[in-house]
Tab-separated table of C-alpha atoms in Angstrom:
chain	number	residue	atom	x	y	z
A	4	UNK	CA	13.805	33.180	-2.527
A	5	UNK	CA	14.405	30.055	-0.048
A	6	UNK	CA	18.042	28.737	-0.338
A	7	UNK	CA	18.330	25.486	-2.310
A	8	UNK	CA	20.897	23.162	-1.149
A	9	UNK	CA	21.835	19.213	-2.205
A	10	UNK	CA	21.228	17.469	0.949
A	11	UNK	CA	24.436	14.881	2.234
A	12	UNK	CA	23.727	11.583	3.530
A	13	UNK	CA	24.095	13.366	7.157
A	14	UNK	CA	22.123	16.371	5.919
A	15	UNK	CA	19.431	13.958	4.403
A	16	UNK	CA	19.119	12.236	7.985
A	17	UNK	CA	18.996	15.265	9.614
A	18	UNK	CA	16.144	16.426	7.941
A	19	UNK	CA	13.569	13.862	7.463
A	20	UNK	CA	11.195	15.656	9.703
A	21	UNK	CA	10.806	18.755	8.042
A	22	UNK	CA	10.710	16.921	4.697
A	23	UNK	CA	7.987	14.717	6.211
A	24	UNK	CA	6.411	17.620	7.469
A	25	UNK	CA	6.370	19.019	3.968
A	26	UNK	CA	4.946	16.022	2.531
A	27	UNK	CA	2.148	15.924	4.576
A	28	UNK	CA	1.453	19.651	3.770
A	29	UNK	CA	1.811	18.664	0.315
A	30	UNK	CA	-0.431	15.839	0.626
A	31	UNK	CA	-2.935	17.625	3.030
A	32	UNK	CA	-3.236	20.247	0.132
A	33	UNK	CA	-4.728	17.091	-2.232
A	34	UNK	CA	-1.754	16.634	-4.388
A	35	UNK	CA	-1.198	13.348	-6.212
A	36	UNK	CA	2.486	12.147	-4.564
A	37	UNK	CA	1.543	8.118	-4.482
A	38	UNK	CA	-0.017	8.249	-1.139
A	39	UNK	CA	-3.671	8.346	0.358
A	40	UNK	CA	-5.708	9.804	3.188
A	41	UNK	CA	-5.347	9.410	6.043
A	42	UNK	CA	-1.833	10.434	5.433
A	43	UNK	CA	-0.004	11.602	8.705
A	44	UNK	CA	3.437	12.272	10.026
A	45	UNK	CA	5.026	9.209	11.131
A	46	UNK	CA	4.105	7.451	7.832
A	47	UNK	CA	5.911	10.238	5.950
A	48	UNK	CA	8.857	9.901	8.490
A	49	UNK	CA	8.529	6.621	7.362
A	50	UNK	CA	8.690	7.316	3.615
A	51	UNK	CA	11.561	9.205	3.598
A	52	UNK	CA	13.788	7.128	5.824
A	53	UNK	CA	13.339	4.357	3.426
A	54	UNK	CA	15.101	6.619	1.094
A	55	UNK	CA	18.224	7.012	3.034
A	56	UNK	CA	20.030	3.788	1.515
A	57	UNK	CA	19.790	5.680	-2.207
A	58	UNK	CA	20.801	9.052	-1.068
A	59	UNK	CA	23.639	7.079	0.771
A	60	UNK	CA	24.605	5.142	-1.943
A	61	UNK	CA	24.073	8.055	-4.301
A	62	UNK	CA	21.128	6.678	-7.206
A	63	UNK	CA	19.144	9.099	-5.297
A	64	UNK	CA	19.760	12.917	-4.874
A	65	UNK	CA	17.862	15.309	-2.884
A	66	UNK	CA	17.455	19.284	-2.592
A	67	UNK	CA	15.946	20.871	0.185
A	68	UNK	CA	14.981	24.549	-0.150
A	69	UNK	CA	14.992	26.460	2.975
A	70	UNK	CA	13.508	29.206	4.023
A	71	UNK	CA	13.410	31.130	7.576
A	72	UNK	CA	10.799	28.706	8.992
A	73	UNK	CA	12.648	25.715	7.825
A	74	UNK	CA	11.999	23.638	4.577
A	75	UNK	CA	9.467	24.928	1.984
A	76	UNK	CA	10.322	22.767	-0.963
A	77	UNK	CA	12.815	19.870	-2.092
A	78	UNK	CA	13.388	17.985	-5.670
A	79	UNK	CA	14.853	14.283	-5.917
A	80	UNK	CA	16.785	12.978	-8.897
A	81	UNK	CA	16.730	9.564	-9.472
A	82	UNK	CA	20.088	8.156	-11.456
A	83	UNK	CA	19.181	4.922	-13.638
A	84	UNK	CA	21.782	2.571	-12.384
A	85	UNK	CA	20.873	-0.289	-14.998
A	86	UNK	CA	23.768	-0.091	-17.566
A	87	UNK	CA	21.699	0.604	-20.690
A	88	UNK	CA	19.810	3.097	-18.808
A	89	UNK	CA	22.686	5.210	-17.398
A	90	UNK	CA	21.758	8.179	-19.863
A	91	UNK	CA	18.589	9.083	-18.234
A	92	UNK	CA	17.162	9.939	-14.726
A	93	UNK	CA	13.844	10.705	-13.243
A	94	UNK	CA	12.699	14.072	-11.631
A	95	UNK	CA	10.879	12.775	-8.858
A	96	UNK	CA	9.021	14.117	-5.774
A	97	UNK	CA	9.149	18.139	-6.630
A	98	UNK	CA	7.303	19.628	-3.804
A	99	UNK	CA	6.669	23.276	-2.276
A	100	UNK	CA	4.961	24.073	0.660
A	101	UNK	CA	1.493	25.497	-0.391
A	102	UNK	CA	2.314	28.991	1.814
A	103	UNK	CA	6.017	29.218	-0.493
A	104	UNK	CA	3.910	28.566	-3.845
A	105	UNK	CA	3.510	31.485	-7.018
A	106	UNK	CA	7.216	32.347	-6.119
A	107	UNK	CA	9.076	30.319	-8.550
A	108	UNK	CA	10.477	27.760	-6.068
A	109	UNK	CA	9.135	24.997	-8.052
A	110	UNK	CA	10.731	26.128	-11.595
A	111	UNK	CA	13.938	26.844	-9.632
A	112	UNK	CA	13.613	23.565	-7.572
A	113	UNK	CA	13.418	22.184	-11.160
A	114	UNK	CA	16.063	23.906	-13.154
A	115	UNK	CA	18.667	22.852	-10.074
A	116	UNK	CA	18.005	18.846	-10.875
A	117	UNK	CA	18.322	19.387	-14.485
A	118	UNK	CA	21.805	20.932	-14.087
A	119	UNK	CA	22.399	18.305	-11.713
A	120	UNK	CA	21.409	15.424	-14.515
A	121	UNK	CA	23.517	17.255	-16.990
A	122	UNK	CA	26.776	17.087	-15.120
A	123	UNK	CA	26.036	13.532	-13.627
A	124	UNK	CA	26.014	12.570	-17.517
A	125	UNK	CA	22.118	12.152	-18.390
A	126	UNK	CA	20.879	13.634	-21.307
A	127	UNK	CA	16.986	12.495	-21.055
A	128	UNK	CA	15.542	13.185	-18.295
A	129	UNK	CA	11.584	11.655	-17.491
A	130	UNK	CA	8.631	12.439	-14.881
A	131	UNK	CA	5.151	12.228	-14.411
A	132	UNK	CA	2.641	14.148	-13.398
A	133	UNK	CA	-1.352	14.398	-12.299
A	134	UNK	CA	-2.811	15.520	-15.697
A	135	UNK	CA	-4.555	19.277	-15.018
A	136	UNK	CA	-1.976	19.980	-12.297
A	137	UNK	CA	-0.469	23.259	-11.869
A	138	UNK	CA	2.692	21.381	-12.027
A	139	UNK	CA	1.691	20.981	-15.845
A	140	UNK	CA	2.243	24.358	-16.564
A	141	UNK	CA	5.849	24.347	-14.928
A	142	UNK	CA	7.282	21.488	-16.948
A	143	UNK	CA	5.770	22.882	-20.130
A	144	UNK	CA	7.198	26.237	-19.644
A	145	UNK	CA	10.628	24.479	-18.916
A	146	UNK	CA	10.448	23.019	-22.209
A	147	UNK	CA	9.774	19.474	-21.064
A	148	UNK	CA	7.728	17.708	-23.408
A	149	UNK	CA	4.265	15.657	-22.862
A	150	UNK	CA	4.359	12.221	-24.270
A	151	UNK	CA	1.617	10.734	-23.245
A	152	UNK	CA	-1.389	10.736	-20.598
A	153	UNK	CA	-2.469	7.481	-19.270
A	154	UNK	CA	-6.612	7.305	-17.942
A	155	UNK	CA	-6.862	6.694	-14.651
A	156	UNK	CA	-3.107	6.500	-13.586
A	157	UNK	CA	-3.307	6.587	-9.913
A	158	UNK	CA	-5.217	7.834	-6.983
A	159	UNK	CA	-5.484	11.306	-5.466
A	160	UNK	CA	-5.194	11.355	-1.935
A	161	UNK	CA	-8.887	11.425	-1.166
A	162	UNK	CA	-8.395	7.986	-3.507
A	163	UNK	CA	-9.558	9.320	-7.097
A	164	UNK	CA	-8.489	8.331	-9.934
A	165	UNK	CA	-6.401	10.640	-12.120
A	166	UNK	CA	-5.012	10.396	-15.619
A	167	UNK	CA	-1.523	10.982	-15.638
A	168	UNK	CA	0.781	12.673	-17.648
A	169	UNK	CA	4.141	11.572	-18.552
A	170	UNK	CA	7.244	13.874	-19.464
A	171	UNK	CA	10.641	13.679	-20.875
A	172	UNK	CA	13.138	16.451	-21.895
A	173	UNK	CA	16.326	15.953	-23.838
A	174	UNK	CA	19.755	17.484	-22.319
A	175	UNK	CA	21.987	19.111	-24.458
């Protein structure tokens, strides 16, 4: 099993490239992640620098999960920062390269940003998903539960639409 680690501000810097390299994979595999093809290397270096202000400031935390070739799968959880809203936070971005899949990285991946929420202080946590995705399975098994599926959410990245399923799980 790779080693998961929370990535530091310097950490997160350090390793934009392999997490862009990673989300291309991802994306070049035909998972639903919010972007479209063409989708190539320096727009996902791109992505994930923009990131670097939350992970700084710390409304945004990321896990990278490494294995010998470098990273294979990462998590982000997103902390609410609005005052009413500083009970939940958003799983966001759960990735695993499609060679470290069947493993249990994701569920693991997973389970490590749930602890995470439950000592930052949330107790719901939300996420969404392309409806019929293996990733479906995952939450469902982790006792998430499926509150709704909107028609024709967003576009896969050959630019289909997809219903979308939406998630939330309560923290004890």
């Amino acid at each position: 099993m790779p080693t998961i680690t929370r990535l530091s501000a310097a950490d997160f810097r350090d390793s934009v490239k392999e997490l862009a390299d990673l989300l291309v994979d991802v994306v070049d595999d035909g998972f639903s992640l919010g972007f479209l093809e063409p989708f190539d290397q320096a727009a996902a270096v791109t992505w994930w620098e923009a990131r670097e202000a939350a992970v700084t400031d710390g409304g945004l935390v990321v896990w990278a999960a490494h294995g010998p070739d470098g990273i294979v799968g990462t998590v982000s959880l997103a902390l609410e920062a609005k005052p009413n809203g500083r009970h939940r936070a958003e799983i966001v971005k759960l990735m695993v390269h499609r060679d470290a899949r069947g493993q249990g990285l994701g569920r693991e991946l997973l389970a490590t940003a749930e602890r995470a929420a439950a000592r930052a202080g949330a107790i719901l946590l939300l996420l969404d998903t392309a409806t019929g995705s293996p990733a479906e399975g995952i939450y469902l098994a982790a006792g998430w539960t499926r509150f709704g599926i909107v028609p024709g959410y967003a576009a896969d990245p050959a630019g289909r639409l997809e219903d979308g399923s939406f998630f939330y799980k309560q923290l004890a």
